[in-house]
Amino acid sequence: MRQPIIAANWKLHKTIAEARQFVAALSQQCPDPGPLEVVIAAPFTALAALQEELHTTPFQLAAQDLFWENSGAYTGEVSAPMLLKLAVTYVIIGHSERREYFSETDEWVNRKVKASFDHDLLPIMCVGETLAEREADGTEAKVEGQVLAGLAGVPKDRLASLVIAYEPIWAIGTGRNAYPEDAQATISLIRATVRSLAGEVADEVRIQYGGSVKAGNIAGFMAQPDIDGALVGGASLDPDEFALIVRYDA
Ligand code: PGA
């Protein structure tokens, strides 16, 4: 049984004060997420404050990126050991916005995945196709390639704690979500790709859908057999909306 995992990806949003207010509101509306794991991926600047706020809640803390070196002359970067000191559990790696605006390659994603596993941080590795790739029937080749490259050389036994987020790029921030059945089909292919690397461990890997998830469509995704949760951008900024997403089953 895979524990479902719903993560808020705040991206470039929320000051420290706003982050604290969000947690207060969410904890009030959703004091017990039941069998669900709830994760908040905040900007680096809010992580220390959230470490304090989340301490007394069932919610887990995530960073939105990391750099693979532990320390050194890398201006602007943040490392796994630094994140661990802030009680960060998860780290988003290879989000399509990082791949697109910051030129992250599959090789970088792979280095980051390895660095996070090396420090017992759990990666949420993002994959997904563009609209042009989808229309050219290239979805399968794209996500398969991203999964294989992102996980190259990662020891099999580590993969059980991996989270993958399948986010079709055309669905991110557009209000245009994938059909749950289509997302299921691609996610099942992603699981098969992990199986080709790690055998039965693939059945333990949690795979989220992301892309315009909101309170009104979450249940359809969660009902799919291979979809184990969601990575939520825009709709995670408002604690009322995010609480409705987390309580989709209530
Ligand atoms: P969205 O973003 O929910 O705003 O589409 C999802 C994501 O980018 O993780």
mmCIF file of C-alpha atoms and ligand atoms in Angstrom:
data_model
loop_
_atom_site.group_PDB
_atom_site.id
_atom_site.type_symbol
_atom_site.label_atom_id
_atom_site.label_comp_id
_atom_site.label_asym_id
_atom_site.label_seq_id
_atom_site.Cartn_x
_atom_site.Cartn_y
_atom_site.Cartn_z
ATOM 1 C CA MET A 1 0.000 0.000 0.000
ATOM 2 C CA ARG A 2 1.434 3.316 -1.067
ATOM 3 C CA GLN A 3 0.688 6.243 1.225
ATOM 4 C CA PRO A 4 -0.905 9.021 -0.838
ATOM 5 C CA ILE A 5 1.079 12.258 -0.863
ATOM 6 C CA ILE A 6 -0.262 15.705 -1.696
ATOM 7 C CA ALA A 7 2.307 18.473 -1.896
ATOM 8 C CA ALA A 8 1.920 22.237 -2.105
ATOM 9 C CA ASN A 9 4.456 23.784 -4.449
ATOM 10 C CA TRP A 10 4.482 27.474 -3.584
ATOM 11 C CA LYS A 11 7.086 28.364 -6.223
ATOM 12 C CA LEU A 12 8.114 32.050 -5.918
ATOM 13 C CA HIS A 13 5.394 32.976 -3.432
ATOM 14 C CA LYS A 14 5.046 33.801 0.261
ATOM 15 C CA THR A 15 7.107 35.796 2.719
ATOM 16 C CA ILE A 16 7.943 34.343 6.105
ATOM 17 C CA ALA A 17 4.879 35.970 7.675
ATOM 18 C CA GLU A 18 2.601 34.684 4.904
ATOM 19 C CA ALA A 19 4.018 31.202 5.260
ATOM 20 C CA ARG A 20 3.296 31.224 8.996
ATOM 21 C CA GLN A 21 -0.260 32.451 8.407
ATOM 22 C CA PHE A 22 -0.865 29.712 5.853
ATOM 23 C CA VAL A 23 0.166 26.961 8.262
ATOM 24 C CA ALA A 24 -2.019 28.380 11.024
ATOM 25 C CA ALA A 25 -5.039 28.417 8.695
ATOM 26 C CA LEU A 26 -4.359 24.979 7.222
ATOM 27 C CA SER A 27 -3.848 23.354 10.633
ATOM 28 C CA GLN A 28 -7.135 24.797 11.785
ATOM 29 C CA GLN A 29 -9.067 23.491 8.797
ATOM 30 C CA CYS A 30 -7.245 20.246 8.465
ATOM 31 C CA PRO A 31 -5.783 19.202 11.811
ATOM 32 C CA ASP A 32 -5.613 15.549 10.807
ATOM 33 C CA PRO A 33 -5.011 14.589 7.182
ATOM 34 C CA GLY A 34 -5.709 10.936 8.001
ATOM 35 C CA PRO A 35 -3.856 8.454 5.809
ATOM 36 C CA LEU A 36 -2.583 11.204 3.550
ATOM 37 C CA GLU A 37 0.912 12.667 3.691
ATOM 38 C CA VAL A 38 0.786 16.448 3.261
ATOM 39 C CA VAL A 39 3.916 18.323 2.237
ATOM 40 C CA ILE A 40 4.653 22.024 1.847
ATOM 41 C CA ALA A 41 7.408 23.030 -0.580
ATOM 42 C CA ALA A 42 8.324 26.576 0.367
ATOM 43 C CA PRO A 43 10.953 29.057 -0.839
ATOM 44 C CA PHE A 44 14.305 28.704 0.934
ATOM 45 C CA THR A 45 13.708 31.925 2.862
ATOM 46 C CA ALA A 46 10.624 30.509 4.611
ATOM 47 C CA LEU A 47 12.042 27.098 5.531
ATOM 48 C CA ALA A 48 13.433 28.062 8.949
ATOM 49 C CA ALA A 49 10.133 29.626 10.010
ATOM 50 C CA LEU A 50 8.182 26.659 8.693
ATOM 51 C CA GLN A 51 10.433 24.270 10.570
ATOM 52 C CA GLU A 52 9.106 25.913 13.759
ATOM 53 C CA GLU A 53 5.496 26.087 12.560
ATOM 54 C CA LEU A 54 5.269 22.518 11.240
ATOM 55 C CA HIS A 55 6.847 21.015 14.328
ATOM 56 C CA THR A 56 3.435 20.690 15.996
ATOM 57 C CA THR A 57 1.524 19.688 12.839
ATOM 58 C CA PRO A 58 1.350 16.467 10.796
ATOM 59 C CA PHE A 59 2.676 18.297 7.716
ATOM 60 C CA GLN A 60 6.108 17.689 6.176
ATOM 61 C CA LEU A 61 8.508 20.297 4.852
ATOM 62 C CA ALA A 62 10.030 20.336 1.364
ATOM 63 C CA ALA A 63 12.513 22.524 -0.477
ATOM 64 C CA GLN A 64 11.965 23.372 -4.135
ATOM 65 C CA ASP A 65 15.503 22.596 -5.266
ATOM 66 C CA LEU A 66 19.018 21.863 -4.027
ATOM 67 C CA PHE A 67 22.551 21.800 -5.386
ATOM 68 C CA TRP A 68 24.516 18.554 -5.485
ATOM 69 C CA GLU A 69 27.715 19.789 -3.826
ATOM 70 C CA ASN A 70 27.725 20.006 -0.030
ATOM 71 C CA SER A 71 29.633 23.293 0.077
ATOM 72 C CA GLY A 72 32.032 25.373 -1.981
ATOM 73 C CA ALA A 73 32.229 28.348 -4.317
ATOM 74 C CA TYR A 74 28.704 28.120 -5.770
ATOM 75 C CA THR A 75 27.129 31.506 -5.258
ATOM 76 C CA GLY A 76 23.406 31.364 -4.751
ATOM 77 C CA GLU A 77 23.124 27.627 -4.187
ATOM 78 C CA VAL A 78 21.806 25.642 -1.227
ATOM 79 C CA SER A 79 22.983 22.119 -0.335
ATOM 80 C CA ALA A 80 21.429 18.990 1.114
ATOM 81 C CA PRO A 81 23.259 19.266 4.477
ATOM 82 C CA MET A 82 21.919 22.825 4.833
ATOM 83 C CA LEU A 83 18.368 21.673 4.154
ATOM 84 C CA LEU A 84 18.661 18.802 6.618
ATOM 85 C CA LYS A 85 19.412 21.295 9.389
ATOM 86 C CA LEU A 86 16.014 22.841 8.671
ATOM 87 C CA ALA A 87 14.171 19.546 9.115
ATOM 88 C CA VAL A 88 13.380 19.365 5.424
ATOM 89 C CA THR A 89 12.135 15.894 4.403
ATOM 90 C CA TYR A 90 11.478 16.250 0.677
ATOM 91 C CA VAL A 91 13.049 18.199 -2.150
ATOM 92 C CA ILE A 92 11.497 18.923 -5.533
ATOM 93 C CA ILE A 93 13.995 18.195 -8.293
ATOM 94 C CA GLY A 94 13.807 18.964 -11.992
ATOM 95 C CA HIS A 95 10.561 20.919 -12.005
ATOM 96 C CA SER A 96 9.761 21.925 -15.581
ATOM 97 C CA GLU A 97 10.171 25.601 -14.650
ATOM 98 C CA ARG A 98 13.741 24.904 -13.569
ATOM 99 C CA ARG A 99 14.375 22.909 -16.721
ATOM 100 C CA GLU A 100 12.912 25.669 -18.890
ATOM 101 C CA TYR A 101 14.007 28.937 -17.234
ATOM 102 C CA PHE A 102 17.214 27.766 -15.582
ATOM 103 C CA SER A 103 18.381 25.317 -18.244
ATOM 104 C CA GLU A 104 18.482 22.288 -15.967
ATOM 105 C CA THR A 105 19.373 19.157 -17.867
ATOM 106 C CA ASP A 106 18.569 15.520 -17.166
ATOM 107 C CA GLU A 107 22.177 15.149 -16.054
ATOM 108 C CA TRP A 108 21.747 17.889 -13.439
ATOM 109 C CA VAL A 109 18.509 16.332 -12.294
ATOM 110 C CA ASN A 110 20.330 13.019 -11.886
ATOM 111 C CA ARG A 111 23.119 14.606 -9.829
ATOM 112 C CA LYS A 112 20.558 16.316 -7.615
ATOM 113 C CA VAL A 113 18.557 13.122 -7.127
ATOM 114 C CA LYS A 114 21.739 11.302 -6.095
ATOM 115 C CA ALA A 115 22.789 14.111 -3.747
ATOM 116 C CA SER A 116 19.438 14.114 -2.033
ATOM 117 C CA PHE A 117 19.400 10.334 -1.560
ATOM 118 C CA ASP A 118 22.984 10.481 -0.276
ATOM 119 C CA HIS A 119 21.715 12.714 2.534
ATOM 120 C CA ASP A 120 18.426 10.918 3.140
ATOM 121 C CA LEU A 121 16.381 13.711 1.654
ATOM 122 C CA LEU A 122 13.530 12.307 -0.397
ATOM 123 C CA PRO A 123 13.365 13.581 -3.975
ATOM 124 C CA ILE A 124 10.142 14.544 -5.709
ATOM 125 C CA MET A 125 11.489 14.204 -9.239
ATOM 126 C CA CYS A 126 9.394 15.978 -11.887
ATOM 127 C CA VAL A 127 8.897 14.792 -15.449
ATOM 128 C CA GLY A 128 6.499 15.775 -18.206
ATOM 129 C CA GLU A 129 6.034 16.590 -21.859
ATOM 130 C CA THR A 130 5.366 19.851 -23.701
ATOM 131 C CA LEU A 131 2.246 20.363 -25.786
ATOM 132 C CA ALA A 132 4.267 19.996 -29.007
ATOM 133 C CA GLU A 133 5.705 16.699 -27.792
ATOM 134 C CA ARG A 134 2.266 15.462 -26.844
ATOM 135 C CA GLU A 135 0.783 16.398 -30.193
ATOM 136 C CA ALA A 136 3.632 14.615 -31.972
ATOM 137 C CA ASP A 137 2.925 11.436 -29.943
ATOM 138 C CA GLY A 138 6.156 12.005 -28.058
ATOM 139 C CA THR A 139 4.839 11.823 -24.493
ATOM 140 C CA GLU A 140 6.012 8.292 -23.775
ATOM 141 C CA ALA A 141 9.512 8.760 -25.173
ATOM 142 C CA LYS A 142 9.919 12.042 -23.291
ATOM 143 C CA VAL A 143 8.886 10.873 -19.842
ATOM 144 C CA GLU A 144 10.590 7.507 -20.203
ATOM 145 C CA GLY A 145 13.823 9.266 -21.151
ATOM 146 C CA GLN A 146 13.522 11.687 -18.238
ATOM 147 C CA VAL A 147 12.885 8.882 -15.744
ATOM 148 C CA LEU A 148 15.798 6.742 -16.980
ATOM 149 C CA ALA A 149 18.218 9.682 -17.097
ATOM 150 C CA GLY A 150 17.097 11.120 -13.760
ATOM 151 C CA LEU A 151 17.524 7.791 -11.966
ATOM 152 C CA ALA A 152 20.690 6.557 -13.692
ATOM 153 C CA GLY A 153 23.060 4.974 -11.194
ATOM 154 C CA VAL A 154 20.729 5.381 -8.202
ATOM 155 C CA PRO A 155 20.904 2.209 -6.063
ATOM 156 C CA LYS A 156 17.721 0.156 -6.426
ATOM 157 C CA ASP A 157 17.004 -0.025 -2.729
ATOM 158 C CA ARG A 158 16.860 3.788 -2.499
ATOM 159 C CA LEU A 159 14.146 3.999 -5.116
ATOM 160 C CA ALA A 160 11.420 2.759 -2.768
ATOM 161 C CA SER A 161 11.326 6.172 -1.095
ATOM 162 C CA LEU A 162 11.327 8.123 -4.356
ATOM 163 C CA VAL A 163 8.398 10.307 -5.350
ATOM 164 C CA ILE A 164 7.898 11.152 -9.011
ATOM 165 C CA ALA A 165 5.625 13.987 -10.134
ATOM 166 C CA TYR A 166 4.216 13.618 -13.625
ATOM 167 C CA GLU A 167 3.413 17.131 -14.762
ATOM 168 C CA PRO A 168 2.457 17.683 -18.393
ATOM 169 C CA ILE A 169 3.948 21.113 -19.055
ATOM 170 C CA TRP A 170 0.881 22.268 -20.995
ATOM 171 C CA ALA A 171 -1.230 21.698 -17.874
ATOM 172 C CA ILE A 172 0.932 23.671 -15.441
ATOM 173 C CA GLY A 173 -0.572 26.988 -14.419
ATOM 174 C CA THR A 174 -2.873 26.993 -17.434
ATOM 175 C CA GLY A 175 -6.118 25.899 -15.792
ATOM 176 C CA ARG A 176 -6.115 23.087 -18.326
ATOM 177 C CA ASN A 177 -5.635 19.814 -16.463
ATOM 178 C CA ALA A 178 -5.003 16.448 -18.075
ATOM 179 C CA TYR A 179 -7.875 13.970 -18.115
ATOM 180 C CA PRO A 180 -7.376 11.627 -15.145
ATOM 181 C CA GLU A 181 -7.436 8.594 -17.479
ATOM 182 C CA ASP A 182 -4.677 10.091 -19.651
ATOM 183 C CA ALA A 183 -2.599 10.941 -16.586
ATOM 184 C CA GLN A 184 -3.134 7.376 -15.342
ATOM 185 C CA ALA A 185 -1.895 5.966 -18.654
ATOM 186 C CA THR A 186 1.308 8.003 -18.569
ATOM 187 C CA ILE A 187 1.867 7.349 -14.873
ATOM 188 C CA SER A 188 1.465 3.642 -15.415
ATOM 189 C CA LEU A 189 4.135 3.895 -18.110
ATOM 190 C CA ILE A 190 6.366 5.744 -15.643
ATOM 191 C CA ARG A 191 5.887 2.930 -13.136
ATOM 192 C CA ALA A 192 6.772 0.378 -15.814
ATOM 193 C CA THR A 193 9.927 2.361 -16.568
ATOM 194 C CA VAL A 194 10.903 2.302 -12.889
ATOM 195 C CA ARG A 195 10.158 -1.438 -12.901
ATOM 196 C CA SER A 196 12.657 -1.917 -15.734
ATOM 197 C CA LEU A 197 15.288 -0.409 -13.423
ATOM 198 C CA ALA A 198 14.294 -1.741 -10.042
ATOM 199 C CA GLY A 199 11.804 -4.585 -10.377
ATOM 200 C CA GLU A 200 9.129 -4.804 -7.719
ATOM 201 C CA VAL A 201 10.443 -1.728 -5.939
ATOM 202 C CA ALA A 202 8.441 0.148 -8.585
ATOM 203 C CA ASP A 203 5.271 -0.795 -6.732
ATOM 204 C CA GLU A 204 6.459 1.252 -3.750
ATOM 205 C CA VAL A 205 7.356 4.399 -5.683
ATOM 206 C CA ARG A 206 4.724 7.071 -5.251
ATOM 207 C CA ILE A 207 3.794 8.928 -8.410
ATOM 208 C CA GLN A 208 1.896 12.196 -8.299
ATOM 209 C CA TYR A 209 0.003 14.038 -10.968
ATOM 210 C CA GLY A 210 0.575 17.801 -11.255
ATOM 211 C CA GLY A 211 -0.888 20.474 -13.511
ATOM 212 C CA SER A 212 -3.896 22.640 -12.627
ATOM 213 C CA VAL A 213 -4.999 20.417 -9.746
ATOM 214 C CA LYS A 214 -7.712 22.069 -7.686
ATOM 215 C CA ALA A 215 -10.433 21.148 -5.199
ATOM 216 C CA GLY A 216 -12.848 20.453 -8.039
ATOM 217 C CA ASN A 217 -10.719 17.891 -9.880
ATOM 218 C CA ILE A 218 -8.467 16.210 -7.278
ATOM 219 C CA ALA A 219 -10.815 13.302 -6.566
ATOM 220 C CA GLY A 220 -10.755 12.155 -10.204
ATOM 221 C CA PHE A 221 -6.981 11.880 -10.116
ATOM 222 C CA MET A 222 -6.842 10.164 -6.733
ATOM 223 C CA ALA A 223 -9.302 7.534 -7.963
ATOM 224 C CA GLN A 224 -6.812 6.262 -10.561
ATOM 225 C CA PRO A 225 -4.922 3.118 -9.546
ATOM 226 C CA ASP A 226 -1.407 4.400 -10.256
ATOM 227 C CA ILE A 227 -1.873 8.006 -9.145
ATOM 228 C CA ASP A 228 -0.678 8.334 -5.558
ATOM 229 C CA GLY A 229 -1.123 12.033 -5.004
ATOM 230 C CA ALA A 230 -0.692 15.473 -6.471
ATOM 231 C CA LEU A 231 1.800 18.293 -6.754
ATOM 232 C CA VAL A 232 -0.275 21.444 -6.509
ATOM 233 C CA GLY A 233 0.937 24.882 -7.603
ATOM 234 C CA GLY A 234 -1.536 27.759 -7.901
ATOM 235 C CA ALA A 235 -4.288 26.149 -5.851
ATOM 236 C CA SER A 236 -1.888 25.528 -2.959
ATOM 237 C CA LEU A 237 -1.385 29.230 -2.257
ATOM 238 C CA ASP A 238 -4.756 29.690 -0.581
ATOM 239 C CA PRO A 239 -5.076 27.626 2.623
ATOM 240 C CA ASP A 240 -8.858 27.297 2.156
ATOM 241 C CA GLU A 241 -8.482 25.816 -1.321
ATOM 242 C CA PHE A 242 -5.546 23.639 -0.321
ATOM 243 C CA ALA A 243 -7.473 22.320 2.698
ATOM 244 C CA LEU A 244 -10.311 21.328 0.362
ATOM 245 C CA ILE A 245 -7.824 19.490 -1.842
ATOM 246 C CA VAL A 246 -6.333 17.654 1.123
ATOM 247 C CA ARG A 247 -9.814 16.773 2.371
ATOM 248 C CA TYR A 248 -11.023 15.634 -1.059
ATOM 249 C CA ASP A 249 -12.224 12.380 0.445
ATOM 250 C CA ALA A 250 -14.031 13.852 3.465
HETATM 251 P P1 PGA B 1 -0.220 24.347 -11.074
HETATM 252 O O1 PGA B 1 1.339 23.986 -10.873
HETATM 253 O O2 PGA B 1 -0.979 23.537 -10.067
HETATM 254 O O3 PGA B 1 -0.309 25.828 -10.810
HETATM 255 O O4 PGA B 1 -0.590 23.987 -12.460
HETATM 256 C C1 PGA B 1 1.754 22.668 -10.628
HETATM 257 C C2 PGA B 1 3.257 22.625 -10.534
HETATM 258 O O5 PGA B 1 3.930 23.307 -11.300
HETATM 259 O O6 PGA B 1 3.823 21.914 -9.672
#
